[in-house]
mmCIF file of C-alpha atoms in Angstrom:
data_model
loop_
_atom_site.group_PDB
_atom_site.id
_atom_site.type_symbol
_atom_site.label_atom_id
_atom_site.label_comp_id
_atom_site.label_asym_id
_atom_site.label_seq_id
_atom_site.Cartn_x
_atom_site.Cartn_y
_atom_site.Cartn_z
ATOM 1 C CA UNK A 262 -9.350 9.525 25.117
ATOM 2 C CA UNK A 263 -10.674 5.696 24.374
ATOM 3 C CA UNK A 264 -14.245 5.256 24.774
ATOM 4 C CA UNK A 265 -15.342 1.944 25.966
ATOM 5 C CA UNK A 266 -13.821 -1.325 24.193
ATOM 6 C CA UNK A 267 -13.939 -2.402 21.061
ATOM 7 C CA UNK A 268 -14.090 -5.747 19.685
ATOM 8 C CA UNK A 269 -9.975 -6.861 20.544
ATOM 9 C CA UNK A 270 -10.300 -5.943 23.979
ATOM 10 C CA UNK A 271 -13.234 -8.242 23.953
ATOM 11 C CA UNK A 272 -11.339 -10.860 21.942
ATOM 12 C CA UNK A 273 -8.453 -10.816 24.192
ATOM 13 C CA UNK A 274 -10.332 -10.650 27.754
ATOM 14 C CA UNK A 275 -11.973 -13.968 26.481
ATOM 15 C CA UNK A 276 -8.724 -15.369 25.912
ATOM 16 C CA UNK A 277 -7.410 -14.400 29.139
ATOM 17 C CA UNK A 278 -10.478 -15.635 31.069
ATOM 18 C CA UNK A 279 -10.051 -19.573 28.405
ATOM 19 C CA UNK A 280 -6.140 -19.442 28.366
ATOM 20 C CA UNK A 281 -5.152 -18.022 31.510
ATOM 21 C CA UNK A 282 -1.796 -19.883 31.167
ATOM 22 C CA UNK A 283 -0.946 -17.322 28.071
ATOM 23 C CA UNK A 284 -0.295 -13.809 27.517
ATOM 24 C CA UNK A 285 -2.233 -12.194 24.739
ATOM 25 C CA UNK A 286 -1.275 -8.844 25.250
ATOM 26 C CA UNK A 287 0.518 -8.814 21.908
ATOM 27 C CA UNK A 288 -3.035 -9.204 20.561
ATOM 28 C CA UNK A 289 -3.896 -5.263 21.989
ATOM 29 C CA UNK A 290 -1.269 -4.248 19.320
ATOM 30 C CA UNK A 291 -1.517 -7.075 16.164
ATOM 31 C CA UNK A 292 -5.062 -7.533 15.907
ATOM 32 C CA UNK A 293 -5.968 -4.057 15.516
ATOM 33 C CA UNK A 294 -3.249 -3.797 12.944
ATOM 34 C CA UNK A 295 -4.387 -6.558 11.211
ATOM 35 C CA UNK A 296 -8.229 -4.877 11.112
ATOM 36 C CA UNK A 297 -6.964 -1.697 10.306
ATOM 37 C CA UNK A 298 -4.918 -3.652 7.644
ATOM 38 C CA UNK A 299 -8.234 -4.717 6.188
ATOM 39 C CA UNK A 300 -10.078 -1.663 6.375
ATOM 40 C CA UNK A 301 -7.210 0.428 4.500
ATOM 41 C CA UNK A 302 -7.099 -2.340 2.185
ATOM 42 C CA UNK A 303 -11.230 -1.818 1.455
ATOM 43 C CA UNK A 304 -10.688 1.877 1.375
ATOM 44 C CA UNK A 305 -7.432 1.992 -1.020
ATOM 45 C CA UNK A 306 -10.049 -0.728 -3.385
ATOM 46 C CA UNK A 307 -12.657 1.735 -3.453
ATOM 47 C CA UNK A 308 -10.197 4.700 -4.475
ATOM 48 C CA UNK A 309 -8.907 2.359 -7.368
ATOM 49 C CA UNK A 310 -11.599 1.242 -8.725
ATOM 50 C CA UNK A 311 -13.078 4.829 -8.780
ATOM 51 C CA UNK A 312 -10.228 5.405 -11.318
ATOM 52 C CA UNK A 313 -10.839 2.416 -13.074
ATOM 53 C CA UNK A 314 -7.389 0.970 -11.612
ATOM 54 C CA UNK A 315 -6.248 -2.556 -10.270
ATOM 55 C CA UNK A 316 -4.284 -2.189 -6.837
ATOM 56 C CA UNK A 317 -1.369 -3.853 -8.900
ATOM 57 C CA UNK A 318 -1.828 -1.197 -11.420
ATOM 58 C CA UNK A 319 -1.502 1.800 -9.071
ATOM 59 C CA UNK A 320 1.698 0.336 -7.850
ATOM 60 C CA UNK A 321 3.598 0.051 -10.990
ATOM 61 C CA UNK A 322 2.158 3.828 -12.221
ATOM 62 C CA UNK A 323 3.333 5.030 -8.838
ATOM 63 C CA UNK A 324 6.506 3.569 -9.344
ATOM 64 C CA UNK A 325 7.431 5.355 -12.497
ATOM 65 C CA UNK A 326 5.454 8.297 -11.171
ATOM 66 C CA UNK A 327 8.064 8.640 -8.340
ATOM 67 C CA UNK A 328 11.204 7.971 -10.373
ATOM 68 C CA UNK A 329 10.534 11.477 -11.784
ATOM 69 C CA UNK A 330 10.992 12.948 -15.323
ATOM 70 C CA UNK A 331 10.971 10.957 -17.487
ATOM 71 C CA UNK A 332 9.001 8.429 -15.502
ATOM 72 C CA UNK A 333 10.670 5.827 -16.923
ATOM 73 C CA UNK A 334 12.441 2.261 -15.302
ATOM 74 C CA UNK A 335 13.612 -0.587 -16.469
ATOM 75 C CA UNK A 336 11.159 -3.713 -16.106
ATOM 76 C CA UNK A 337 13.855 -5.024 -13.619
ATOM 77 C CA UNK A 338 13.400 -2.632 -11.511
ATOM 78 C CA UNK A 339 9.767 -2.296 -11.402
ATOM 79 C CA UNK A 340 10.220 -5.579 -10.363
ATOM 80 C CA UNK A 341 11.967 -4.644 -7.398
ATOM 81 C CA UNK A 342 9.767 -2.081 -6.351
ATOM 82 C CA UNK A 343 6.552 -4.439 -6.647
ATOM 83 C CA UNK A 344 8.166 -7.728 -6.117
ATOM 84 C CA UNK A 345 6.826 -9.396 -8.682
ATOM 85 C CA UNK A 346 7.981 -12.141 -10.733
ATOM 86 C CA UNK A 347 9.251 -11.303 -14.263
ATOM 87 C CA UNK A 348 6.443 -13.527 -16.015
ATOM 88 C CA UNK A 349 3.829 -11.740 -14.244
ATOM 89 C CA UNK A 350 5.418 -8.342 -14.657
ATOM 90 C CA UNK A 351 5.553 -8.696 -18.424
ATOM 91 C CA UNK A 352 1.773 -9.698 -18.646
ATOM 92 C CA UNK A 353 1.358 -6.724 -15.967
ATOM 93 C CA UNK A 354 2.980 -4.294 -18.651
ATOM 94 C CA UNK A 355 1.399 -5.867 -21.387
ATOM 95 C CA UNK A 356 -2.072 -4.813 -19.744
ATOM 96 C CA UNK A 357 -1.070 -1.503 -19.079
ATOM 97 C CA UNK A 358 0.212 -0.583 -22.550
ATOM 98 C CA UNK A 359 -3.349 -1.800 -23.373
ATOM 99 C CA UNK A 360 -4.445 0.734 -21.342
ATOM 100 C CA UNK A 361 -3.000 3.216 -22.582
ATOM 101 C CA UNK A 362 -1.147 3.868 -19.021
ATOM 102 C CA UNK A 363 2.589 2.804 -20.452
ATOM 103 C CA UNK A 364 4.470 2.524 -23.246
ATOM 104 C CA UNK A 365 7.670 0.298 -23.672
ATOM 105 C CA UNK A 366 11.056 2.120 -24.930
ATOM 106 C CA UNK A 367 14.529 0.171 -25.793
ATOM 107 C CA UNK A 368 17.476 1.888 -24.132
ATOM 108 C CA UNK A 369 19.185 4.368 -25.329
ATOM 109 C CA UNK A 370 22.741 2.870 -24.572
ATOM 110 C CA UNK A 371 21.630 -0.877 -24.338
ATOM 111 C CA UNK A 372 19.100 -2.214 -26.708
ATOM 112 C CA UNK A 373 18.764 -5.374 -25.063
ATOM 113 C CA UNK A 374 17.072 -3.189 -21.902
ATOM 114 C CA UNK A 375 13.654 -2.857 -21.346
ATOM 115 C CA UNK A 376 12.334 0.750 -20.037
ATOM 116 C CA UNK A 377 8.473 1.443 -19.332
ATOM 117 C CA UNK A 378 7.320 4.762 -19.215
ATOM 118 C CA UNK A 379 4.282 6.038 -18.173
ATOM 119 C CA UNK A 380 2.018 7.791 -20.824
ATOM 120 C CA UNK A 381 0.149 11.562 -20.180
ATOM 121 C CA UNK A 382 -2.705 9.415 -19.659
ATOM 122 C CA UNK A 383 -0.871 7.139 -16.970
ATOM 123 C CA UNK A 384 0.304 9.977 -15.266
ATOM 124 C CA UNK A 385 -3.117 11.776 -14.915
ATOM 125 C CA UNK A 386 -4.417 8.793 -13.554
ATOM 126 C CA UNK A 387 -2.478 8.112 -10.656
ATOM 127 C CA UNK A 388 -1.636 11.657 -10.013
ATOM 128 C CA UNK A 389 -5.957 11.530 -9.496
ATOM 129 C CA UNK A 390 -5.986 8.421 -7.677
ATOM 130 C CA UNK A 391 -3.268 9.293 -5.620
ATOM 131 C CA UNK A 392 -4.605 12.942 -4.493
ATOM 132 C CA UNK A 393 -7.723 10.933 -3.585
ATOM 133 C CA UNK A 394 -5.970 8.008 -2.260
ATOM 134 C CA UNK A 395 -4.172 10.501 0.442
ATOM 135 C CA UNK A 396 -7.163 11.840 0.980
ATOM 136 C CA UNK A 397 -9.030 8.783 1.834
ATOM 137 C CA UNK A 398 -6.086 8.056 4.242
ATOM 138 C CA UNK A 399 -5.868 11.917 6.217
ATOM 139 C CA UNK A 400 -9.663 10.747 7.074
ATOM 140 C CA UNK A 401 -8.878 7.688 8.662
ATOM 141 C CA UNK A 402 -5.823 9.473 10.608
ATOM 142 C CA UNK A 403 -8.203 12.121 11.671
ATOM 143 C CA UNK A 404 -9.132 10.630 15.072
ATOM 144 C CA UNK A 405 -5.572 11.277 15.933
ATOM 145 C CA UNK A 406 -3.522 14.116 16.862
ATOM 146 C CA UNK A 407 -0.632 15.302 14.943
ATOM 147 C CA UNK A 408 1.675 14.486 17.515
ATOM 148 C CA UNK A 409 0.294 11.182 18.236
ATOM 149 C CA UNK A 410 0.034 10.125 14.371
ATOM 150 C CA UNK A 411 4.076 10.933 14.219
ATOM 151 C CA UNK A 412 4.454 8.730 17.105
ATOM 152 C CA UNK A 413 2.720 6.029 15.823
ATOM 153 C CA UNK A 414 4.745 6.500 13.160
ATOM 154 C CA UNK A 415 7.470 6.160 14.988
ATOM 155 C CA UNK A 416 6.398 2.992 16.656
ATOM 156 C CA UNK A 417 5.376 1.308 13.663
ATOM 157 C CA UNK A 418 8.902 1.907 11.799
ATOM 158 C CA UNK A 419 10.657 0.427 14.657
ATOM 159 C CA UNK A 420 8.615 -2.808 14.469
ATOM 160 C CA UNK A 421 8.870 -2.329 10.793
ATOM 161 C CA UNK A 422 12.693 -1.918 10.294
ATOM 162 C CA UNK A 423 13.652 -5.579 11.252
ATOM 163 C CA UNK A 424 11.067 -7.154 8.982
ATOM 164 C CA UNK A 425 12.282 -5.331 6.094
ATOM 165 C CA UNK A 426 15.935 -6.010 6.626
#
């Protein structure tokens, strides 16, 4: 199914023929995650800024956008989900009530806490950038099977699940 080599199995033949003493098979695996890293990272950019959105923006929207009706958290835990510091999560919500994407509410049983909820106009933005986000993504899973993207899937959680424990 490969066609010819692309420019790791390049990288890592020169290696092998410079470093012969070292194994940089685990450069077949990283180094095209770390490209494809970059390239989704260029991609998910050009889908933001299509809807006038910082990535950091996106994140906290989609964050109240998945906590469902009322799309509503408290700042604390928007700053769990986007591990952010709570200095730069205030001036994050700051901007975004600027925006129009969030307003700020006091709690209804503790006024000391903090909710953000997202706004109409929040919520029709990153329902929009999100339909074309996903969309933008299905294209660059396209050279792959069904079966094979679950798989890699697969793979990728298993690498995944220590790192995030």
């Amino acid at each position: 199914m490969l066609q010819g080599q692309d420019e790791v199995d390049r990288i890592v033949a020169a290696w092998g023929r410079e470093r012969p003493d070292l194994d940089p098979r685990p450069l077949h695996v990283f180094s095209r995650v770390s490209r494809l890293s970059r390239r989704l990272d260029l991609a998910r950019r050009r889908v933001f800024i299509d809807h006038a959105l910082e990535g950091w923006e996106f994140d906290v929207l989609s964050a109240l956008r998945r906590a469902g009706e009322p799309y509503e958290l408290t700042a604390g835990r928007l700053l769990n989900e986007t591990l952010v510091s709570s200095g730069t999560m205030t001036n994050r919500i700051d901007r975004m009530v600027a925006h129009g994407y969030v307003v700020r509410a006091v709690g209804t049983t503790d006024r000391r806490v903090v909710l953000v909820r997202l706004t109409p106009r929040g919520k029709e933005t990153v329902d929009a950038a999100m339909a074309d986000l996903l969309h933008s993504e299905q294209e660059l899973l396209s050279e792959l099977e069904p079966a094979e993207a679950e798989q890699l899937t697969s793979l990728l959680r298993r690498l995944l699940l220590p790192l995030d424990s």
